[in-house]
CSV table of C-alpha atoms in Angstrom, one decimal:
chain,number,residue,atom,x,y,z
A,1186,GLU,CA,0.0,-0.1,-0.1
A,1187,PRO,CA,1.3,3.4,-0.9
A,1188,GLU,CA,2.4,5.5,2.0
A,1189,VAL,CA,3.9,8.9,2.8
A,1190,THR,CA,7.5,8.9,3.8
A,1191,GLN,CA,9.6,11.3,5.7
A,1192,THR,CA,13.2,12.0,6.4
A,1193,PRO,CA,15.0,12.3,8.6
A,1194,SER,CA,13.1,10.5,11.5
A,1195,HIS,CA,14.9,12.8,14.2
A,1196,GLN,CA,16.7,15.9,13.5
A,1197,VAL,CA,18.7,17.7,16.4
A,1198,THR,CA,19.8,21.2,15.5
A,1199,GLN,CA,21.4,24.3,17.4
A,1200,MET,CA,19.2,27.5,17.6
A,1201,GLY,CA,19.5,29.9,14.6
A,1202,GLN,CA,20.5,27.0,12.4
A,1203,GLU,CA,18.3,26.1,9.0
A,1204,VAL,CA,16.9,22.8,8.8
A,1205,ILE,CA,15.2,21.0,5.9
A,1206,LEU,CA,12.6,18.2,6.4
A,1207,ARG,CA,11.9,16.1,3.5
A,1208,CYS,CA,8.9,14.3,2.5
A,1209,VAL,CA,7.9,11.8,-0.3
A,1210,PRO,CA,4.2,12.1,-0.7
A,1211,ILE,CA,2.0,9.3,-2.2
A,1212,SER,CA,2.9,9.3,-6.0
A,1213,ASN,CA,-0.6,10.2,-7.6
A,1214,HIS,CA,-1.6,12.8,-4.9
A,1215,LEU,CA,-1.7,16.3,-6.0
A,1216,TYR,CA,-2.2,18.0,-2.6
A,1217,PHE,CA,0.5,18.3,-0.1
A,1218,TYR,CA,0.5,19.7,3.6
A,1219,TRP,CA,2.8,20.2,6.7
A,1220,TYR,CA,1.4,19.8,10.0
A,1221,ARG,CA,3.2,20.0,13.5
A,1222,GLN,CA,2.6,18.5,17.0
A,1223,ILE,CA,4.3,19.9,19.9
A,1224,LEU,CA,4.6,17.1,22.5
A,1225,GLY,CA,1.5,16.0,23.9
A,1226,GLN,CA,-0.6,18.5,22.2
A,1227,LYS,CA,-2.9,18.4,19.3
A,1228,VAL,CA,-1.9,18.3,15.8
A,1229,GLU,CA,-1.8,22.0,14.0
A,1230,PHE,CA,-2.0,22.8,10.3
A,1231,LEU,CA,0.9,24.7,8.9
A,1232,VAL,CA,0.6,25.1,5.1
A,1233,SER,CA,-1.0,23.3,2.1
A,1234,PHE,CA,0.7,23.3,-1.3
A,1235,TYR,CA,-0.9,22.8,-4.8
A,1236,ASN,CA,0.4,23.1,-8.4
A,1237,ASN,CA,3.6,24.7,-7.1
A,1238,GLU,CA,2.3,27.1,-5.0
A,1239,ILE,CA,1.0,27.7,-1.2
A,1240,SER,CA,-2.8,27.3,-1.3
A,1241,GLU,CA,-3.2,28.1,2.5
A,1242,LYS,CA,-1.0,28.7,5.4
A,1243,SER,CA,-1.6,29.2,9.3
A,1244,GLU,CA,-0.5,32.0,11.4
A,1245,ILE,CA,2.4,29.9,12.7
A,1246,PHE,CA,3.8,29.6,9.0
A,1247,ASP,CA,5.9,32.8,9.1
A,1248,ASP,CA,8.5,34.2,7.0
A,1249,GLN,CA,10.9,31.6,8.8
A,1250,PHE,CA,9.2,28.7,7.1
A,1251,SER,CA,9.1,27.8,3.4
A,1252,VAL,CA,8.1,25.0,1.2
A,1253,GLU,CA,9.2,23.5,-2.1
A,1254,ARG,CA,8.7,20.9,-4.3
A,1255,PRO,CA,12.1,20.5,-5.9
A,1256,ASP,CA,11.6,17.6,-8.1
A,1257,GLY,CA,8.5,15.3,-9.0
A,1258,SER,CA,8.8,13.4,-5.9
A,1259,ASN,CA,10.0,15.3,-3.0
A,1260,PHE,CA,8.0,18.0,-0.8
A,1261,THR,CA,10.3,19.9,1.4
A,1262,LEU,CA,9.8,22.2,4.7
A,1263,LYS,CA,12.6,24.7,5.4
A,1264,ILE,CA,12.9,26.6,8.7
A,1265,ARG,CA,15.5,29.4,8.0
A,1266,SER,CA,16.5,30.1,11.6
A,1267,THR,CA,15.4,27.9,14.2
A,1268,LYS,CA,13.9,28.9,17.7
A,1269,LEU,CA,13.5,26.6,20.8
A,1270,GLU,CA,9.8,26.6,20.3
A,1271,ASP,CA,10.1,25.0,17.0
A,1272,SER,CA,10.8,21.7,18.6
A,1273,ALA,CA,8.0,19.4,17.9
A,1274,MET,CA,7.0,16.5,15.5
A,1275,TYR,CA,6.4,17.7,12.1
A,1276,PHE,CA,4.1,15.6,9.7
A,1277,CYS,CA,3.8,15.6,6.1
A,1278,ALA,CA,0.3,14.6,4.4
A,1279,SER,CA,-0.7,14.4,1.1
A,1280,SER,CA,-4.3,13.9,-0.6
A,1281,ALA,CA,-5.6,13.0,-4.0
A,1282,GLY,CA,-8.0,16.3,-3.9
A,1283,THR,CA,-9.1,19.0,-1.7
A,1284,SER,CA,-12.2,16.7,-0.7
A,1285,TYR,CA,-10.0,13.5,-0.3
A,1286,GLU,CA,-8.5,11.9,2.7
A,1287,GLN,CA,-5.3,13.0,3.9
A,1288,TYR,CA,-2.6,10.4,4.5
A,1289,PHE,CA,0.3,11.2,6.9
A,1290,GLY,CA,3.9,10.3,7.0
A,1291,PRO,CA,5.4,9.1,10.3
A,1292,GLY,CA,6.9,12.3,11.1
A,1293,THR,CA,10.3,14.1,11.9
A,1294,ARG,CA,11.0,14.8,15.3
A,1295,LEU,CA,12.7,18.3,15.5
A,1296,THR,CA,14.7,19.0,18.6
A,1297,VAL,CA,16.1,22.6,18.8
A,1298,THR,CA,18.8,23.2,21.6
B,1429,GLN,CA,-14.3,30.0,14.9
B,1430,GLN,CA,-12.2,27.2,13.8
B,1431,GLN,CA,-12.0,25.3,16.9
B,1432,VAL,CA,-13.0,21.7,17.4
B,1433,LYS,CA,-13.6,20.6,21.0
B,1434,GLN,CA,-13.0,17.0,21.8
B,1435,SER,CA,-13.9,14.9,25.0
B,1436,PRO,CA,-13.0,13.1,27.2
B,1437,GLN,CA,-9.3,13.8,27.3
B,1438,SER,CA,-8.8,10.2,28.4
B,1439,LEU,CA,-11.0,7.0,28.7
B,1440,ILE,CA,-10.5,3.7,30.0
B,1441,VAL,CA,-12.7,0.9,28.8
B,1442,GLN,CA,-12.7,-2.7,29.4
B,1443,LYS,CA,-12.1,-5.2,26.7
B,1444,GLY,CA,-15.2,-5.9,25.0
B,1445,GLY,CA,-16.9,-2.6,25.9
B,1446,ILE,CA,-18.0,0.4,23.7
B,1447,SER,CA,-15.6,3.3,23.6
B,1448,ILE,CA,-17.2,6.8,22.9
B,1449,ILE,CA,-15.3,9.8,22.1
B,1450,ASN,CA,-17.3,13.2,21.2
B,1451,CYS,CA,-16.5,16.3,19.3
B,1452,ALA,CA,-18.1,19.6,18.6
B,1453,TYR,CA,-17.5,22.3,16.1
B,1454,GLU,CA,-18.8,25.8,15.5
B,1455,ASN,CA,-18.0,26.7,11.7
B,1456,THR,CA,-20.7,25.5,9.7
B,1457,ALA,CA,-18.3,25.7,6.6
B,1458,PHE,CA,-16.6,22.4,7.6
B,1459,ASP,CA,-17.3,19.8,5.1
B,1460,TYR,CA,-15.6,16.5,5.8
B,1461,PHE,CA,-15.0,15.0,9.2
B,1462,PRO,CA,-12.1,12.4,9.7
B,1463,TRP,CA,-11.0,10.4,12.7
B,1464,TYR,CA,-7.6,9.6,13.3
B,1465,GLN,CA,-5.8,7.2,15.5
B,1466,GLN,CA,-2.1,7.7,16.8
B,1467,PHE,CA,0.4,5.3,18.5
B,1468,PRO,CA,3.1,6.7,20.5
B,1469,GLY,CA,5.9,8.0,18.0
B,1470,LYS,CA,4.1,7.4,15.1
B,1471,GLY,CA,2.0,9.6,12.6
B,1472,PRO,CA,-1.8,9.9,12.5
B,1473,ALA,CA,-3.5,7.2,10.8
B,1474,LEU,CA,-6.9,7.9,9.1
B,1475,LEU,CA,-9.4,5.7,10.7
B,1476,ILE,CA,-12.8,6.5,9.2
B,1477,ALA,CA,-14.4,9.8,7.9
B,1478,ILE,CA,-17.8,11.2,7.1
B,1479,ARG,CA,-19.4,14.2,5.3
B,1480,PRO,CA,-22.1,16.3,6.5
B,1481,ASP,CA,-24.9,14.9,4.4
B,1482,VAL,CA,-24.6,11.5,6.2
B,1483,SER,CA,-25.7,10.8,9.6
B,1484,GLU,CA,-23.9,7.6,10.3
B,1485,LYS,CA,-21.0,5.8,8.6
B,1486,LYS,CA,-19.9,2.2,10.0
B,1487,GLU,CA,-16.7,0.5,9.0
B,1488,GLY,CA,-16.0,-2.7,11.0
B,1489,ARG,CA,-16.2,-2.1,14.7
B,1490,PHE,CA,-15.9,1.8,14.0
B,1491,THR,CA,-19.1,4.0,13.7
B,1492,ILE,CA,-19.3,7.7,13.3
B,1493,SER,CA,-22.5,9.3,14.3
B,1494,PHE,CA,-22.9,12.9,13.0
B,1495,ASN,CA,-25.7,15.4,14.1
B,1496,LYS,CA,-25.5,18.4,11.7
B,1497,SER,CA,-28.0,20.6,13.6
B,1498,ALA,CA,-26.1,20.0,16.8
B,1499,LYS,CA,-22.7,20.5,15.3
B,1500,GLN,CA,-21.6,17.5,16.9
B,1501,PHE,CA,-19.9,14.2,15.8
B,1502,SER,CA,-18.9,11.1,17.7
B,1503,LEU,CA,-16.8,7.8,17.2
B,1504,HIS,CA,-18.0,4.7,18.5
B,1505,ILE,CA,-15.6,1.6,19.0
B,1506,MET,CA,-17.5,-1.6,19.5
B,1507,ASP,CA,-15.9,-4.7,20.9
B,1508,SER,CA,-12.9,-2.4,22.2
B,1509,GLN,CA,-9.6,-4.3,22.1
B,1510,PRO,CA,-6.2,-3.9,23.9
B,1511,GLY,CA,-4.7,-3.1,20.4
B,1512,ASP,CA,-7.3,-0.3,20.0
B,1513,SER,CA,-5.2,1.5,23.0
B,1514,ALA,CA,-4.0,4.8,21.2
B,1515,THR,CA,-4.7,8.5,21.0
B,1516,TYR,CA,-7.9,9.3,18.8
B,1517,PHE,CA,-8.2,12.8,17.3
B,1518,CYS,CA,-11.3,14.0,15.4
B,1519,ALA,CA,-10.9,16.7,12.8
B,1520,ALA,CA,-12.8,18.9,10.6
B,1521,SER,CA,-11.8,20.3,7.2
B,1522,PHE,CA,-12.7,23.2,5.3
B,1523,HIS,CA,-10.8,23.9,1.9
B,1524,SER,CA,-8.6,21.0,2.7
B,1525,LYS,CA,-7.1,22.5,5.9
B,1526,LEU,CA,-7.6,20.0,8.6
B,1527,THR,CA,-8.4,21.4,12.3
B,1528,PHE,CA,-7.8,18.6,14.9
B,1529,GLY,CA,-9.5,18.3,18.3
B,1530,THR,CA,-7.1,18.0,21.3
B,1531,GLY,CA,-7.2,14.3,21.2
B,1532,THR,CA,-8.5,11.4,23.7
B,1533,ARG,CA,-6.1,8.9,25.2
B,1534,LEU,CA,-8.0,5.6,25.0
B,1535,GLN,CA,-6.7,2.5,27.3
B,1536,VAL,CA,-8.5,-0.8,26.7
B,1537,THR,CA,-7.9,-2.9,29.8
B,1538,LEU,CA,-8.1,-6.6,29.9
């Protein structure tokens, strides 16, 4: 069964450093998303992406964040200058359409020290 | 209002019992209501979903009941098993943006 994959599974970085989280969505899906989950809290929407541009973003997704689909398979989330409060699990998801189910990857645990 | 309120925060059910988790929303523009199951250290896994034109959907032991006028929906897990022990999140979607509830930690005891 096709699945969303994410790398790395765990990333440790120092405050102020740039990180790139990578995702490979399900191959025939057209819509891509990033969510985050601070430990013990609910999952929060960050951004949705379709046709090589951002469809919608939350107030969390400020100028420090960017997304990109650099090739036909990868979807990346970049945090330019990490803060302590960026420590969280970051989940990538994909769907076939806007009214279709979203499937989540296993997540990347980001630890900012 | 984009919030989705979920209760209870935690739930302990005996094996074979029925687990019931409730959610409520305010935004009538939400058009899709999925439930996700999450095990520790894993991503949310889609369990079952419903659209607002349907009042109930059943898949195996899992049933969603949807009350559009009350803006409430619930997940029922019949014949709960220890393997169902996980955190369950309800969510609501508008323009493909999922708004999640705060989660319910379910423990099924022997």
